[in-house]
């Protein structure tokens, strides 16, 4: 074995010295990557990687090997779709021994092992990419390992509950590198003593394509082409059932019961033929015995192109069977799924999957159809966030061909299943926070501890269409940046905006005058559909209170009020640890508490509101009035020719002894203090937190008003200044972090 190893390394070195395989001195040569695909299912996972490799000819040299059921007419000759994708197939290996029983599977593995050495010797790849848990993939991994070819295994560490587990884990032990889909899969690989520095948590590569492509405008044309012109969205079923090779007799029985239940359920059904595993021939006989191919409600097909299959699954009323697509890809769309038998019961699933493990009666399956058909569930991203391919390509580029090929195992089992390789493993759980202000649109990545990892800002567009487009672009760019470059896993999106918000529906009911065309806007749906993440929306004042509750002075305080003193006056009320919204989501409009019947006009149309006295806009208005009357500037102050008068000039004038400015500020402070006294008498909080740019200025006037005007039982209430730099962004993030971390993934 050692002799073979050194010979292999010598061949690798000789290839590196060939003129056509070299670059300038000091630069790495291209990595020769062979991607081997065995069937229609694994190609959907491998194709995005192949496109990514092909798009970087300066870094990679792609070789494509096709074997298994791709080359069988009964299974659609699916190698043609690889050619249609403009990939050059370097090797086609007929490796399937027909028979569709246990012996045929074993003979197929043996036939592949006979043919593979010549191909691998001819191609001499640096890395062989192998997917999943098929017996064909086991032959590939065995041959490559014995011929000293480095192996990257996709989707190792998962548990499904059949013989596939044994094959999958065997491939993992033969592989040198691992790209897995979920945190649990990563932990399983570490527990199997795999070197955690060679494990990359990527997500499923197929998610890169399906998350961006499943909302095509022509999806109804695709539905009609496969199911008929009279079929409506969410009014049909997709059925895909494979044999369980360790229990063929029972899996055929379940298949027969499923067909009977579907016939009785009387909905149009797209049914795909089973894969080539032992037992598939008997399943096809059952299908033909029941006349499924001629039944008016059924469309029986051998293969559907992946891009079209995405549309069919995402818009189906239900998916039934035991395909991994049901527990993996379908979850990204919220499509209801019925999983029959034990073939996938070990996998992680979203809320959309209903298991019928003991599918022993037609009635039980029929009842499951009644429960699931037509429902919609929250989209789940357990198996990926759409950024798997960039991670895998980066991982491939990091492979050092000069490192010894011999695998090393880590004994004993790692107790803390957390990778130490921060370049590859995304371990910072984070939220995407959006703050929609009158001037700027800001997006931030916020960690669980309230640290702003990165912040992005753009001017807020004036029209609805431009604003929505910019929000979606900024969020998408930030999510990709977080996934690929910042080692952050985004759990959801929190949005803070001015105006009145229905947080239950994610709808902005009425916005402030500063944000035009922003009323009766459903902001949750487009953001959730684009990012495939849960989305929370609330008013900016409420978000400031949430930020204090999670990261600021409000931690551990049952009842408190946050008052924002900025361009306007707003805030939030927390009672018994929960935010108060009110019956029409109008609670905590603190800026519009009236403190005078005949006061100045407020932006809300009323008079005498706190905001009309104490907001930044109100102070700016008074500063301009004094300036127009030539009563603002005093010694030590000056204004440039085109400089705009602001509230800061009024405060500066007061500090320099301008009596009129002092009087105006005293009135503003008294108005705010009186409003807060009203709040104390209404909800009796244990703490008042002042936030915003004017908070430090108003602290003393508010405390003085409480001492003079509040009931004795309320005079001991503390008034503190917020220490948070970005309360709106942190509050938006807290909506995500508080909710998602309650779940166990």
mmCIF file of N, CA, C and O in Angstrom, residues 608-682:
data_model
loop_
_atom_site.group_PDB
_atom_site.id
_atom_site.type_symbol
_atom_site.label_atom_id
_atom_site.label_comp_id
_atom_site.label_asym_id
_atom_site.label_seq_id
_atom_site.Cartn_x
_atom_site.Cartn_y
_atom_site.Cartn_z
ATOM 1 N N UNK A 608 -50.866 70.114 20.991
ATOM 2 C CA UNK A 608 -50.452 69.928 22.371
ATOM 3 C C UNK A 608 -49.856 68.574 22.680
ATOM 4 O O UNK A 608 -49.721 68.204 23.851
ATOM 5 N N UNK A 609 -49.454 67.786 21.657
ATOM 6 C CA UNK A 609 -48.807 66.494 21.906
ATOM 7 C C UNK A 609 -47.375 66.712 22.398
ATOM 8 O O UNK A 609 -46.752 67.745 22.127
ATOM 9 N N UNK A 610 -46.848 65.705 23.092
ATOM 10 C CA UNK A 610 -45.445 65.783 23.522
ATOM 11 C C UNK A 610 -44.542 66.048 22.324
ATOM 12 O O UNK A 610 -43.616 66.859 22.382
ATOM 13 N N UNK A 611 -44.806 65.377 21.211
ATOM 14 C CA UNK A 611 -43.952 65.494 20.035
ATOM 15 C C UNK A 611 -43.920 66.920 19.502
ATOM 16 O O UNK A 611 -42.912 67.365 18.943
ATOM 17 N N UNK A 612 -45.030 67.662 19.662
ATOM 18 C CA UNK A 612 -45.085 69.038 19.179
ATOM 19 C C UNK A 612 -44.212 69.967 20.009
ATOM 20 O O UNK A 612 -43.862 71.070 19.570
ATOM 21 N N UNK A 613 -43.853 69.545 21.230
ATOM 22 C CA UNK A 613 -43.004 70.346 22.108
ATOM 23 C C UNK A 613 -41.546 69.866 22.132
ATOM 24 O O UNK A 613 -40.622 70.671 22.101
ATOM 25 N N UNK A 614 -41.357 68.542 22.260
ATOM 26 C CA UNK A 614 -40.055 68.021 22.688
ATOM 27 C C UNK A 614 -39.295 67.241 21.627
ATOM 28 O O UNK A 614 -38.163 66.822 21.880
ATOM 29 N N UNK A 615 -39.866 67.008 20.451
ATOM 30 C CA UNK A 615 -39.149 66.246 19.430
ATOM 31 C C UNK A 615 -38.056 67.092 18.799
ATOM 32 O O UNK A 615 -38.050 68.331 18.898
ATOM 33 N N UNK A 616 -37.129 66.443 18.124
ATOM 34 C CA UNK A 616 -36.088 67.163 17.401
ATOM 35 C C UNK A 616 -36.672 68.087 16.354
ATOM 36 O O UNK A 616 -36.169 69.197 16.145
ATOM 37 N N UNK A 617 -37.751 67.621 15.707
ATOM 38 C CA UNK A 617 -38.397 68.460 14.693
ATOM 39 C C UNK A 617 -38.990 69.714 15.323
ATOM 40 O O UNK A 617 -38.921 70.809 14.749
ATOM 41 N N UNK A 618 -39.587 69.568 16.523
ATOM 42 C CA UNK A 618 -40.172 70.725 17.205
ATOM 43 C C UNK A 618 -39.092 71.712 17.634
ATOM 44 O O UNK A 618 -39.242 72.939 17.477
ATOM 45 N N UNK A 619 -37.991 71.203 18.163
ATOM 46 C CA UNK A 619 -36.896 72.082 18.572
ATOM 47 C C UNK A 619 -36.281 72.778 17.365
ATOM 48 O O UNK A 619 -35.895 73.958 17.437
ATOM 49 N N UNK A 620 -36.180 72.079 16.245
ATOM 50 C CA UNK A 620 -35.667 72.701 15.027
ATOM 51 C C UNK A 620 -36.599 73.819 14.555
ATOM 52 O O UNK A 620 -36.147 74.888 14.127
ATOM 53 N N UNK A 621 -37.902 73.565 14.668
ATOM 54 C CA UNK A 621 -38.881 74.597 14.271
ATOM 55 C C UNK A 621 -38.702 75.867 15.100
ATOM 56 O O UNK A 621 -38.691 76.989 14.581
ATOM 57 N N UNK A 622 -38.534 75.703 16.426
ATOM 58 C CA UNK A 622 -38.358 76.861 17.295
ATOM 59 C C UNK A 622 -37.023 77.556 17.027
ATOM 60 O O UNK A 622 -36.920 78.785 17.098
ATOM 61 N N UNK A 623 -35.986 76.750 16.747
ATOM 62 C CA UNK A 623 -34.684 77.348 16.434
ATOM 63 C C UNK A 623 -34.772 78.202 15.170
ATOM 64 O O UNK A 623 -34.199 79.307 15.107
ATOM 65 N N UNK A 624 -35.466 77.714 14.145
ATOM 66 C CA UNK A 624 -35.629 78.489 12.910
ATOM 67 C C UNK A 624 -36.400 79.779 13.163
ATOM 68 O O UNK A 624 -36.071 80.838 12.606
ATOM 69 N N UNK A 625 -37.446 79.691 14.011
ATOM 70 C CA UNK A 625 -38.241 80.893 14.309
ATOM 71 C C UNK A 625 -37.388 81.959 14.987
ATOM 72 O O UNK A 625 -37.427 83.139 14.627
ATOM 73 N N UNK A 626 -36.590 81.543 15.975
ATOM 74 C CA UNK A 626 -35.707 82.494 16.645
ATOM 75 C C UNK A 626 -34.687 83.076 15.677
ATOM 76 O O UNK A 626 -34.370 84.279 15.719
ATOM 77 N N UNK A 627 -34.160 82.232 14.809
ATOM 78 C CA UNK A 627 -33.156 82.704 13.857
ATOM 79 C C UNK A 627 -33.757 83.716 12.892
ATOM 80 O O UNK A 627 -33.119 84.732 12.554
ATOM 81 N N UNK A 628 -34.992 83.424 12.430
ATOM 82 C CA UNK A 628 -35.662 84.362 11.523
ATOM 83 C C UNK A 628 -35.897 85.704 12.194
ATOM 84 O O UNK A 628 -35.927 86.753 11.524
ATOM 85 N N UNK A 629 -36.108 85.681 13.518
ATOM 86 C CA UNK A 629 -36.311 86.921 14.274
ATOM 87 C C UNK A 629 -34.988 87.508 14.768
ATOM 88 O O UNK A 629 -34.973 88.466 15.560
ATOM 89 N N UNK A 630 -33.869 86.890 14.324
ATOM 90 C CA UNK A 630 -32.522 87.332 14.707
ATOM 91 C C UNK A 630 -32.318 87.275 16.220
ATOM 92 O O UNK A 630 -31.636 88.123 16.807
ATOM 93 N N UNK A 631 -32.918 86.230 16.858
ATOM 94 C CA UNK A 631 -32.827 86.099 18.311
ATOM 95 C C UNK A 631 -32.111 84.817 18.737
ATOM 96 O O UNK A 631 -32.086 84.493 19.926
ATOM 97 N N UNK A 632 -31.531 84.074 17.779
ATOM 98 C CA UNK A 632 -30.931 82.785 18.113
ATOM 99 C C UNK A 632 -29.452 82.905 18.485
ATOM 100 O O UNK A 632 -29.020 82.417 19.532
ATOM 101 N N UNK A 633 -28.678 83.580 17.652
ATOM 102 C CA UNK A 633 -27.229 83.589 17.823
ATOM 103 C C UNK A 633 -26.801 84.524 18.945
ATOM 104 O O UNK A 633 -27.310 85.647 19.079
ATOM 105 N N UNK A 634 -25.908 84.012 19.758
ATOM 106 C CA UNK A 634 -25.311 84.809 20.827
ATOM 107 C C UNK A 634 -23.799 84.733 20.666
ATOM 108 O O UNK A 634 -23.279 84.035 19.788
ATOM 109 N N UNK A 635 -23.097 85.423 21.518
ATOM 110 C CA UNK A 635 -21.647 85.438 21.433
ATOM 111 C C UNK A 635 -21.091 84.014 21.567
ATOM 112 O O UNK A 635 -21.478 83.273 22.460
ATOM 113 N N UNK A 636 -20.183 83.664 20.683
ATOM 114 C CA UNK A 636 -19.614 82.313 20.680
ATOM 115 C C UNK A 636 -20.282 81.397 19.680
ATOM 116 O O UNK A 636 -19.890 80.235 19.540
ATOM 117 N N UNK A 637 -21.341 81.899 18.976
ATOM 118 C CA UNK A 637 -22.049 81.098 17.971
ATOM 119 C C UNK A 637 -21.947 81.757 16.609
ATOM 120 O O UNK A 637 -21.866 82.991 16.506
ATOM 121 N N UNK A 638 -21.967 80.944 15.583
ATOM 122 C CA UNK A 638 -21.987 81.470 14.218
ATOM 123 C C UNK A 638 -22.626 80.433 13.307
ATOM 124 O O UNK A 638 -22.651 79.240 13.615
ATOM 125 N N UNK A 639 -23.164 80.909 12.211
ATOM 126 C CA UNK A 639 -23.763 80.043 11.194
ATOM 127 C C UNK A 639 -23.174 80.384 9.840
ATOM 128 O O UNK A 639 -23.059 81.560 9.479
ATOM 129 N N UNK A 640 -22.772 79.364 9.094
ATOM 130 C CA UNK A 640 -22.293 79.596 7.745
ATOM 131 C C UNK A 640 -23.454 79.999 6.852
ATOM 132 O O UNK A 640 -24.626 79.792 7.197
ATOM 133 N N UNK A 641 -23.119 80.505 5.697
ATOM 134 C CA UNK A 641 -24.130 81.112 4.823
ATOM 135 C C UNK A 641 -25.289 80.172 4.507
ATOM 136 O O UNK A 641 -26.453 80.535 4.646
ATOM 137 N N UNK A 642 -24.992 78.936 4.075
ATOM 138 C CA UNK A 642 -26.050 77.997 3.671
ATOM 139 C C UNK A 642 -26.285 76.907 4.713
ATOM 140 O O UNK A 642 -26.921 75.892 4.417
ATOM 141 N N UNK A 643 -25.775 77.092 5.937
ATOM 142 C CA UNK A 643 -25.919 76.065 6.971
ATOM 143 C C UNK A 643 -27.363 76.006 7.467
ATOM 144 O O UNK A 643 -27.983 77.043 7.728
ATOM 145 N N UNK A 644 -27.888 74.792 7.579
ATOM 146 C CA UNK A 644 -29.264 74.611 8.038
ATOM 147 C C UNK A 644 -29.348 74.741 9.554
ATOM 148 O O UNK A 644 -28.512 74.223 10.283
ATOM 149 N N UNK A 645 -30.366 75.435 10.022
ATOM 150 C CA UNK A 645 -30.587 75.579 11.463
ATOM 151 C C UNK A 645 -31.208 74.291 11.996
ATOM 152 O O UNK A 645 -32.166 73.762 11.421
ATOM 153 N N UNK A 646 -30.658 73.784 13.110
ATOM 154 C CA UNK A 646 -31.139 72.526 13.677
ATOM 155 C C UNK A 646 -31.424 72.683 15.166
ATOM 156 O O UNK A 646 -31.146 73.738 15.770
ATOM 157 N N UNK A 647 -31.950 71.612 15.758
ATOM 158 C CA UNK A 647 -32.199 71.603 17.201
ATOM 159 C C UNK A 647 -30.906 71.784 17.979
ATOM 160 O O UNK A 647 -30.891 72.352 19.078
ATOM 161 N N UNK A 648 -29.790 71.296 17.422
ATOM 162 C CA UNK A 648 -28.508 71.429 18.108
ATOM 163 C C UNK A 648 -28.135 72.889 18.318
ATOM 164 O O UNK A 648 -27.518 73.253 19.336
ATOM 165 N N UNK A 649 -28.510 73.786 17.388
ATOM 166 C CA UNK A 649 -28.218 75.209 17.551
ATOM 167 C C UNK A 649 -29.022 75.794 18.701
ATOM 168 O O UNK A 649 -28.530 76.665 19.437
ATOM 169 N N UNK A 650 -30.263 75.337 18.863
ATOM 170 C CA UNK A 650 -31.085 75.819 19.973
ATOM 171 C C UNK A 650 -30.467 75.411 21.305
ATOM 172 O O UNK A 650 -30.383 76.216 22.247
ATOM 173 N N UNK A 651 -30.010 74.159 21.401
ATOM 174 C CA UNK A 651 -29.392 73.662 22.640
ATOM 175 C C UNK A 651 -28.085 74.403 22.906
ATOM 176 O O UNK A 651 -27.794 74.803 24.040
ATOM 177 N N UNK A 652 -27.302 74.642 21.857
ATOM 178 C CA UNK A 652 -26.043 75.364 22.018
ATOM 179 C C UNK A 652 -26.282 76.789 22.486
ATOM 180 O O UNK A 652 -25.575 77.301 23.363
ATOM 181 N N UNK A 653 -27.306 77.433 21.908
ATOM 182 C CA UNK A 653 -27.633 78.806 22.314
ATOM 183 C C UNK A 653 -28.043 78.858 23.777
ATOM 184 O O UNK A 653 -27.660 79.778 24.518
ATOM 185 N N UNK A 654 -28.816 77.879 24.207
ATOM 186 C CA UNK A 654 -29.239 77.845 25.615
ATOM 187 C C UNK A 654 -28.040 77.678 26.536
ATOM 188 O O UNK A 654 -27.949 78.333 27.590
ATOM 189 N N UNK A 655 -27.115 76.843 26.181
ATOM 190 C CA UNK A 655 -25.918 76.628 26.999
ATOM 191 C C UNK A 655 -25.056 77.883 27.085
ATOM 192 O O UNK A 655 -24.336 78.090 28.076
ATOM 193 N N UNK A 656 -25.130 78.735 26.053
ATOM 194 C CA UNK A 656 -24.335 79.963 26.034
ATOM 195 C C UNK A 656 -25.084 81.155 26.610
ATOM 196 O O UNK A 656 -24.642 82.302 26.492
ATOM 197 N N UNK A 657 -26.253 80.884 27.229
ATOM 198 C CA UNK A 657 -26.948 81.947 27.953
ATOM 199 C C UNK A 657 -28.093 82.606 27.229
ATOM 200 O O UNK A 657 -28.631 83.627 27.712
ATOM 201 N N UNK A 658 -28.527 82.098 26.083
ATOM 202 C CA UNK A 658 -29.671 82.670 25.377
ATOM 203 C C UNK A 658 -30.931 82.345 26.163
ATOM 204 O O UNK A 658 -31.369 81.198 26.229
ATOM 205 N N UNK A 659 -31.539 83.363 26.779
ATOM 206 C CA UNK A 659 -32.682 83.140 27.681
ATOM 207 C C UNK A 659 -33.900 82.615 26.944
ATOM 208 O O UNK A 659 -34.653 81.800 27.480
ATOM 209 N N UNK A 660 -34.100 83.084 25.721
ATOM 210 C CA UNK A 660 -35.260 82.612 24.962
ATOM 211 C C UNK A 660 -35.088 81.133 24.599
ATOM 212 O O UNK A 660 -36.042 80.355 24.654
ATOM 213 N N UNK A 661 -33.886 80.744 24.215
ATOM 214 C CA UNK A 661 -33.626 79.340 23.912
ATOM 215 C C UNK A 661 -33.783 78.490 25.171
ATOM 216 O O UNK A 661 -34.345 77.386 25.129
ATOM 217 N N UNK A 662 -33.297 79.011 26.317
ATOM 218 C CA UNK A 662 -33.450 78.291 27.581
ATOM 219 C C UNK A 662 -34.916 78.071 27.908
ATOM 220 O O UNK A 662 -35.323 76.985 28.349
ATOM 221 N N UNK A 663 -35.733 79.094 27.707
ATOM 222 C CA UNK A 663 -37.164 78.993 28.020
ATOM 223 C C UNK A 663 -37.846 77.941 27.151
ATOM 224 O O UNK A 663 -38.684 77.163 27.623
ATOM 225 N N UNK A 664 -37.460 77.910 25.878
ATOM 226 C CA UNK A 664 -38.052 76.918 24.973
ATOM 227 C C UNK A 664 -37.662 75.502 25.384
ATOM 228 O O UNK A 664 -38.493 74.580 25.376
ATOM 229 N N UNK A 665 -36.411 75.326 25.777
ATOM 230 C CA UNK A 665 -35.976 73.999 26.193
ATOM 231 C C UNK A 665 -36.618 73.590 27.511
ATOM 232 O O UNK A 665 -36.933 72.413 27.721
ATOM 233 N N UNK A 666 -36.806 74.545 28.416
ATOM 234 C CA UNK A 666 -37.498 74.229 29.666
ATOM 235 C C UNK A 666 -38.929 73.781 29.394
ATOM 236 O O UNK A 666 -39.433 72.836 30.020
ATOM 237 N N UNK A 667 -39.591 74.470 28.451
ATOM 238 C CA UNK A 667 -40.957 74.077 28.076
ATOM 239 C C UNK A 667 -40.976 72.671 27.479
ATOM 240 O O UNK A 667 -41.838 71.844 27.809
ATOM 241 N N UNK A 668 -39.997 72.381 26.608
ATOM 242 C CA UNK A 668 -39.923 71.050 25.986
ATOM 243 C C UNK A 668 -39.693 69.979 27.041
ATOM 244 O O UNK A 668 -40.352 68.921 27.043
ATOM 245 N N UNK A 669 -38.744 70.247 27.960
ATOM 246 C CA UNK A 669 -38.462 69.273 29.013
ATOM 247 C C UNK A 669 -39.648 69.056 29.919
ATOM 248 O O UNK A 669 -39.940 67.926 30.332
ATOM 249 N N UNK A 670 -40.354 70.149 30.247
ATOM 250 C CA UNK A 670 -41.534 70.031 31.111
ATOM 251 C C UNK A 670 -42.634 69.231 30.425
ATOM 252 O O UNK A 670 -43.328 68.423 31.061
ATOM 253 N N UNK A 671 -42.803 69.462 29.089
ATOM 254 C CA UNK A 671 -43.834 68.728 28.347
ATOM 255 C C UNK A 671 -43.524 67.237 28.325
ATOM 256 O O UNK A 671 -44.404 66.394 28.557
ATOM 257 N N UNK A 672 -42.259 66.903 28.053
ATOM 258 C CA UNK A 672 -41.891 65.488 28.049
ATOM 259 C C UNK A 672 -42.039 64.886 29.437
ATOM 260 O O UNK A 672 -42.555 63.768 29.595
ATOM 261 N N UNK A 673 -41.604 65.639 30.468
ATOM 262 C CA UNK A 673 -41.732 65.140 31.837
ATOM 263 C C UNK A 673 -43.176 64.906 32.217
ATOM 264 O O UNK A 673 -43.516 63.895 32.856
ATOM 265 N N UNK A 674 -44.064 65.833 31.823
ATOM 266 C CA UNK A 674 -45.484 65.682 32.136
ATOM 267 C C UNK A 674 -46.062 64.452 31.435
ATOM 268 O O UNK A 674 -46.846 63.696 32.014
ATOM 269 N N UNK A 675 -45.646 64.234 30.179
ATOM 270 C CA UNK A 675 -46.128 63.053 29.461
ATOM 271 C C UNK A 675 -45.683 61.765 30.133
ATOM 272 O O UNK A 675 -46.455 60.807 30.247
ATOM 273 N N UNK A 676 -44.430 61.741 30.606
ATOM 274 C CA UNK A 676 -43.930 60.534 31.265
ATOM 275 C C UNK A 676 -44.616 60.320 32.608
ATOM 276 O O UNK A 676 -44.879 59.180 33.012
ATOM 277 N N UNK A 677 -44.953 61.412 33.303
ATOM 278 C CA UNK A 677 -45.738 61.275 34.540
ATOM 279 C C UNK A 677 -47.083 60.611 34.236
ATOM 280 O O UNK A 677 -47.547 59.731 34.975
ATOM 281 N N UNK A 678 -47.708 61.014 33.125
ATOM 282 C CA UNK A 678 -48.970 60.377 32.724
ATOM 283 C C UNK A 678 -48.780 58.881 32.478
ATOM 284 O O UNK A 678 -49.642 58.063 32.814
ATOM 285 N N UNK A 679 -47.622 58.538 31.869
ATOM 286 C CA UNK A 679 -47.329 57.122 31.631
ATOM 287 C C UNK A 679 -47.176 56.382 32.959
ATOM 288 O O UNK A 679 -47.696 55.272 33.136
ATOM 289 N N UNK A 680 -46.465 57.008 33.912
ATOM 290 C CA UNK A 680 -46.270 56.370 35.217
ATOM 291 C C UNK A 680 -47.606 56.111 35.898
ATOM 292 O O UNK A 680 -47.801 55.075 36.535
ATOM 293 N N UNK A 681 -48.523 57.050 35.768
ATOM 294 C CA UNK A 681 -49.830 56.903 36.410
ATOM 295 C C UNK A 681 -50.727 55.921 35.674
ATOM 296 O O UNK A 681 -51.724 55.453 36.229
ATOM 297 N N UNK A 682 -50.397 55.608 34.415
ATOM 298 C CA UNK A 682 -51.241 54.704 33.612
ATOM 299 C C UNK A 682 -50.786 53.247 33.719
ATOM 300 O O UNK A 682 -51.594 52.353 33.979
#
